[in-house]
PDB file of N, CA and C in Angstrom:
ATOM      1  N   UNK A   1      21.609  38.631  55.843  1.00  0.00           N
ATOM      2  CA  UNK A   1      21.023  38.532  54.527  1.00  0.00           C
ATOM      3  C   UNK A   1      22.067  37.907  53.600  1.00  0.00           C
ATOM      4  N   UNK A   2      21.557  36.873  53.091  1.00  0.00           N
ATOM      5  CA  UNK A   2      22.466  36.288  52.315  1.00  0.00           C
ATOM      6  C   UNK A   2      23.048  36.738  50.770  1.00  0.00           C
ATOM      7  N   UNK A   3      23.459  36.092  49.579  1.00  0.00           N
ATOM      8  CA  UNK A   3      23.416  36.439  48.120  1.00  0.00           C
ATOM      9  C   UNK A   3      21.970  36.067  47.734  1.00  0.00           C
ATOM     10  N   UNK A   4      21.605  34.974  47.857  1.00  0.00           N
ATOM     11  CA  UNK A   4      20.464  34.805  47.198  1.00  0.00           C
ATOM     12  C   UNK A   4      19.228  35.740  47.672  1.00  0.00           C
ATOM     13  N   UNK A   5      19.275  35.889  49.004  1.00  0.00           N
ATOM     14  CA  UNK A   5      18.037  37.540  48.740  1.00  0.00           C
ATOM     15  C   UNK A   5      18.454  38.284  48.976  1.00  0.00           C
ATOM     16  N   UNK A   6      19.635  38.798  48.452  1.00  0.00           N
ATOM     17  CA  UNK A   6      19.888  40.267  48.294  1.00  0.00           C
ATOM     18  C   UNK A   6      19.662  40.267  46.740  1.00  0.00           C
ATOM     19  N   UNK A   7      19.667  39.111  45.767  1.00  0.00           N
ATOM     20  CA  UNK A   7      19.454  38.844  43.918  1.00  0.00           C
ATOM     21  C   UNK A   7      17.809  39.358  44.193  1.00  0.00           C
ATOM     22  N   UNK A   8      17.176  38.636  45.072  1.00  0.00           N
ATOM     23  CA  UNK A   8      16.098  38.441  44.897  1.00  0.00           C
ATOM     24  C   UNK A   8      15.739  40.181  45.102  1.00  0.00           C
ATOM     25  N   UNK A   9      15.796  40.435  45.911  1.00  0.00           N
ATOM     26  CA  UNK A   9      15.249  41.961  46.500  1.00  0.00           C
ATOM     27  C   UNK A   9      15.850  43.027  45.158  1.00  0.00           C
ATOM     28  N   UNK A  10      16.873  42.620  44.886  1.00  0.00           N
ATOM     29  CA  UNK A  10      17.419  43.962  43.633  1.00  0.00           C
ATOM     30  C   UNK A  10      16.122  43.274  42.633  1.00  0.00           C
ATOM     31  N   UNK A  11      15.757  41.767  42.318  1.00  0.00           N
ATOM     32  CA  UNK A  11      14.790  41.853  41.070  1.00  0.00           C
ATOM     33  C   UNK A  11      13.229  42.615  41.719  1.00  0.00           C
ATOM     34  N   UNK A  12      13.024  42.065  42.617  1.00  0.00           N
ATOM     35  CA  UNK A  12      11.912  42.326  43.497  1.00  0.00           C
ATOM     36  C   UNK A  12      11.795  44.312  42.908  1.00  0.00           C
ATOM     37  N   UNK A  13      12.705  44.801  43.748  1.00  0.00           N
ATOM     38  CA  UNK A  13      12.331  45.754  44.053  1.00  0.00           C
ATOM     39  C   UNK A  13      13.005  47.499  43.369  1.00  0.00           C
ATOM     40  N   UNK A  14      13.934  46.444  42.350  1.00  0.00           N
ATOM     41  CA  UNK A  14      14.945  47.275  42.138  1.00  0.00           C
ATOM     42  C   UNK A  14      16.047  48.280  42.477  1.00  0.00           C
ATOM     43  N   UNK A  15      17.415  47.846  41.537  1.00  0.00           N
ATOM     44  CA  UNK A  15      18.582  48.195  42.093  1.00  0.00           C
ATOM     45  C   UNK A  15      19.089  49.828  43.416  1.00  0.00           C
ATOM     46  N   UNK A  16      18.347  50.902  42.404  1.00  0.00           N
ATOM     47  CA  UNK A  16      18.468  51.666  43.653  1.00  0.00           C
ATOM     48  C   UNK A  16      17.512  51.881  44.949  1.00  0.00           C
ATOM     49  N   UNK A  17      16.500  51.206  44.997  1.00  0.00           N
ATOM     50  CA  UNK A  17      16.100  51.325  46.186  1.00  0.00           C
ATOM     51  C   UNK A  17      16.847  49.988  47.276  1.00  0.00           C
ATOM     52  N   UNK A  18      17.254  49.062  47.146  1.00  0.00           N
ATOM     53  CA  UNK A  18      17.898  47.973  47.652  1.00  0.00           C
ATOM     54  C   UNK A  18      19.305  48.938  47.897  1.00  0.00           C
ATOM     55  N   UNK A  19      19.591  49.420  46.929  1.00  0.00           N
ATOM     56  CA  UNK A  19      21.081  50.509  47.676  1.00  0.00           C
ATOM     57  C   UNK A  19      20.902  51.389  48.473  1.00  0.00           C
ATOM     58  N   UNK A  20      19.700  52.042  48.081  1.00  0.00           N
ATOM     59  CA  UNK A  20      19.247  53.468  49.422  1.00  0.00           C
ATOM     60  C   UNK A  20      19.261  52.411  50.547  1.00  0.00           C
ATOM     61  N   UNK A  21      18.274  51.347  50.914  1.00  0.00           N
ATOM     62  CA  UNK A  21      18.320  50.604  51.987  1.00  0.00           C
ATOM     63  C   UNK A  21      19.646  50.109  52.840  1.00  0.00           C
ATOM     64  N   UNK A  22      20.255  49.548  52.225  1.00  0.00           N
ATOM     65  CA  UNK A  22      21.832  49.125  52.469  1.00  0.00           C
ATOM     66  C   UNK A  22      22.274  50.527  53.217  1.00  0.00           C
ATOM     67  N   UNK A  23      22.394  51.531  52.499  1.00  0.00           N
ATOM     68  CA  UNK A  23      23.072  52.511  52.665  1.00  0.00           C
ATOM     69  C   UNK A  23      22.635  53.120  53.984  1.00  0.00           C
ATOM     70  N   UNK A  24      21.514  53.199  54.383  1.00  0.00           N
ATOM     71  CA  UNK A  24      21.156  53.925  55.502  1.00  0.00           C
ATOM     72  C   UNK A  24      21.053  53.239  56.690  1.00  0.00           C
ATOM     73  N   UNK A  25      20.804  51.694  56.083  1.00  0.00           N
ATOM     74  CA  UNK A  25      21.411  51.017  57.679  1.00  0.00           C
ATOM     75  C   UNK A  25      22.441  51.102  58.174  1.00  0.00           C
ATOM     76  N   UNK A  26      23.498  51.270  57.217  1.00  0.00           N
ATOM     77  CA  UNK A  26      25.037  51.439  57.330  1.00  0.00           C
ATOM     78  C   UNK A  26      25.358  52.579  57.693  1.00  0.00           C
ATOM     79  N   UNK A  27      24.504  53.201  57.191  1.00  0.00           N
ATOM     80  CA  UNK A  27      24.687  54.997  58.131  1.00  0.00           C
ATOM     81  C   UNK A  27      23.947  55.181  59.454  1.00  0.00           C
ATOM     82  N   UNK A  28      23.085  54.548  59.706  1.00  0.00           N
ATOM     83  CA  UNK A  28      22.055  54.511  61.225  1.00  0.00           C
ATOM     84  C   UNK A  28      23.331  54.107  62.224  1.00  0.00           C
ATOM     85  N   UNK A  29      23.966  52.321  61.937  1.00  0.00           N
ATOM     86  CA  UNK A  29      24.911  51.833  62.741  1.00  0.00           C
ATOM     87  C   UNK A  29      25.723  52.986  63.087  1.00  0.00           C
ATOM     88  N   UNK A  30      26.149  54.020  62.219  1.00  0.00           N
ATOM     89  CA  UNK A  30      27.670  54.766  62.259  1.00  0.00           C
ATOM     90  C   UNK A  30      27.143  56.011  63.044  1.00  0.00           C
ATOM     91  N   UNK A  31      25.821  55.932  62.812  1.00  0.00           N
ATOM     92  CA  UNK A  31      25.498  57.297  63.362  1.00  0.00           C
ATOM     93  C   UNK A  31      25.268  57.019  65.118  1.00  0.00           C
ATOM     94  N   UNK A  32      24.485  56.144  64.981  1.00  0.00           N
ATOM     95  CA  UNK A  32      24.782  55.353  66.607  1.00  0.00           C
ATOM     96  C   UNK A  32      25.807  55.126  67.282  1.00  0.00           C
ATOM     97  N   UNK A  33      26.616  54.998  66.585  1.00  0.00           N
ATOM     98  CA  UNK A  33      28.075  55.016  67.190  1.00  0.00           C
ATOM     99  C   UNK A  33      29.015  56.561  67.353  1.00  0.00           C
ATOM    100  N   UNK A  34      28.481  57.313  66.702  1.00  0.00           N
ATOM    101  CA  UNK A  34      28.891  58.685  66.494  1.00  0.00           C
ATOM    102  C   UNK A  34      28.130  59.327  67.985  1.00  0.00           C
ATOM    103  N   UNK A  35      26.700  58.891  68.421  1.00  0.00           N
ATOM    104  CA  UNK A  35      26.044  59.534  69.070  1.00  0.00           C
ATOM    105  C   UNK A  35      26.504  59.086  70.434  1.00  0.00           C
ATOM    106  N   UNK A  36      26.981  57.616  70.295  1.00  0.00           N
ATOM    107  CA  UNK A  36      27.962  57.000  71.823  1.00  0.00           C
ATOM    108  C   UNK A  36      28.946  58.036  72.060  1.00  0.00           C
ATOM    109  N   UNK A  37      29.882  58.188  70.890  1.00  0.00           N
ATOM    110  CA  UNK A  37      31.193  58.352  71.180  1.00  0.00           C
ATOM    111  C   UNK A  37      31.058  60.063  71.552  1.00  0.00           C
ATOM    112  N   UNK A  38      30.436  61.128  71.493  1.00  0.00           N
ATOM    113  CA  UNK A  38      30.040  62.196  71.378  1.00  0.00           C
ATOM    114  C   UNK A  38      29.549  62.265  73.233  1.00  0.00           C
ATOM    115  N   UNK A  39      28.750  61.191  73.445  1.00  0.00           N
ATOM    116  CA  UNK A  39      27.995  61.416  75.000  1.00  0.00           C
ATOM    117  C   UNK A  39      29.029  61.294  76.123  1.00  0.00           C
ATOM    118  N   UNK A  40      30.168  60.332  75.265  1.00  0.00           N
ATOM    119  CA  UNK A  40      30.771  59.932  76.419  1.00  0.00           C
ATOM    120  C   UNK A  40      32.282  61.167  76.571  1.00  0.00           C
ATOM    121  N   UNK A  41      31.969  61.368  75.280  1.00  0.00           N
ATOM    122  CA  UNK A  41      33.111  62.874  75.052  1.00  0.00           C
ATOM    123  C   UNK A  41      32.465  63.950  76.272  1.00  0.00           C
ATOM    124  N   UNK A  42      31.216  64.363  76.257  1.00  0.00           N
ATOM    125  CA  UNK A  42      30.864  65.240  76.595  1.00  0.00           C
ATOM    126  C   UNK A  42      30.846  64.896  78.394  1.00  0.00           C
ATOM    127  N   UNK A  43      30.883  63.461  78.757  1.00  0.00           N
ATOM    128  CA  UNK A  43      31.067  63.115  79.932  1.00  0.00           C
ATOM    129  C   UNK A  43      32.654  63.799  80.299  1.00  0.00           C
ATOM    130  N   UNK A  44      33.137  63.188  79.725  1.00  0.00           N
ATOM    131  CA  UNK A  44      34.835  63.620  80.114  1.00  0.00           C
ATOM    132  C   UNK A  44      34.731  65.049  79.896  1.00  0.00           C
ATOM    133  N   UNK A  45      34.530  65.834  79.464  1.00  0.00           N
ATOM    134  CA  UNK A  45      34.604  67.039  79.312  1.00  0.00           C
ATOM    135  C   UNK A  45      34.052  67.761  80.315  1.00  0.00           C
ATOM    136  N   UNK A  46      32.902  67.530  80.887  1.00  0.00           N
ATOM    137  CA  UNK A  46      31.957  67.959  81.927  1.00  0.00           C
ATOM    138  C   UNK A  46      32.647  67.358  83.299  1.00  0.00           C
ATOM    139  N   UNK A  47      33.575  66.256  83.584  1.00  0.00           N
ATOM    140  CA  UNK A  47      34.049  65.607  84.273  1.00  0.00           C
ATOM    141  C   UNK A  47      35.346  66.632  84.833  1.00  0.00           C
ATOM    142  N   UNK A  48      36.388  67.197  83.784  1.00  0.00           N
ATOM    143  CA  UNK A  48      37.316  67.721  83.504  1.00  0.00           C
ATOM    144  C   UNK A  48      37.547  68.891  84.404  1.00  0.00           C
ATOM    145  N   UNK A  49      36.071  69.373  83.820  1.00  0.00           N
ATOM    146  CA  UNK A  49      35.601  70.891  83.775  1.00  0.00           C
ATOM    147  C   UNK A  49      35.622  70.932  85.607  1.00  0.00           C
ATOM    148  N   UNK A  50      35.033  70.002  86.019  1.00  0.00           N
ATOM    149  CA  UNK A  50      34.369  70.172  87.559  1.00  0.00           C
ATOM    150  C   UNK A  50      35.660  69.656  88.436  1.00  0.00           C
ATOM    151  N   UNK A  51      36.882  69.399  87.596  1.00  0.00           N
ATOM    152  CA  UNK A  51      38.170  68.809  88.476  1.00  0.00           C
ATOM    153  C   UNK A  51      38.842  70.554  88.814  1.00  0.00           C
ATOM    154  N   UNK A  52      38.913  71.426  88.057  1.00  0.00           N
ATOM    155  CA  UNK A  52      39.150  72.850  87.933  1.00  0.00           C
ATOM    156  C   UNK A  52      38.730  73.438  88.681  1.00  0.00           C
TER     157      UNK A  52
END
Protein backbone atom coordinates (compact mmCIF):
# COMPACT_ATOMS: atom_id res chain seq x y z
CA UNK A 1 0.00 0.00 0.00
CA UNK A 2 1.40 2.99 -1.05
CA UNK A 3 1.15 7.05 0.36
CA UNK A 4 -1.34 7.89 -1.95
CA UNK A 5 -3.96 5.22 -0.65
CA UNK A 6 -3.16 5.15 2.58
CA UNK A 7 -4.28 9.61 2.11
CA UNK A 8 -7.01 8.23 0.35
CA UNK A 9 -8.39 5.54 2.91
CA UNK A 10 -7.71 8.02 6.12
CA UNK A 11 -10.19 10.60 3.86
CA UNK A 12 -12.35 7.68 2.75
CA UNK A 13 -12.81 6.22 5.89
CA UNK A 14 -11.33 8.02 8.62
CA UNK A 15 -8.25 8.41 10.73
CA UNK A 16 -8.96 5.90 13.50
CA UNK A 17 -10.39 3.21 11.80
CA UNK A 18 -7.38 3.13 9.05
CA UNK A 19 -5.17 2.91 12.46
CA UNK A 20 -7.27 0.08 14.12
CA UNK A 21 -6.63 -1.64 10.62
CA UNK A 22 -2.84 -1.06 10.39
CA UNK A 23 -2.62 -2.03 13.86
CA UNK A 24 -4.06 -5.44 13.85
CA UNK A 25 -2.43 -6.59 10.80
CA UNK A 26 0.70 -5.76 12.52
CA UNK A 27 -0.44 -7.63 15.46
CA UNK A 28 -1.92 -10.84 13.42
CA UNK A 29 1.87 -10.99 11.63
CA UNK A 30 3.45 -10.93 15.37
CA UNK A 31 1.00 -13.08 16.67
CA UNK A 32 1.74 -15.68 13.93
CA UNK A 33 5.02 -15.57 14.64
CA UNK A 34 4.54 -15.86 18.42
CA UNK A 35 2.33 -19.02 17.63
CA UNK A 36 5.55 -20.53 15.37
CA UNK A 37 7.97 -19.77 17.87
CA UNK A 38 5.85 -21.29 20.92
CA UNK A 39 5.12 -24.81 18.70
CA UNK A 40 8.48 -25.23 17.99
CA UNK A 41 9.43 -24.42 21.79
CA UNK A 42 7.08 -26.95 22.82
CA UNK A 43 8.74 -29.42 20.21
CA UNK A 44 12.12 -29.10 21.94
CA UNK A 45 10.71 -29.40 25.15
CA UNK A 46 8.68 -32.58 24.48
CA UNK A 47 11.90 -33.73 22.55
CA UNK A 48 14.10 -33.07 25.78
CA UNK A 49 11.67 -34.56 28.01
CA UNK A 50 11.72 -38.11 26.08
CA UNK A 51 15.86 -37.92 25.96
CA UNK A 52 15.46 -38.44 30.10
Amino acid sequence: MDTKEIFSAVGNFGFPMVLSWYLLLRMEQRLDKLTSCLNELSRAIISKHREL
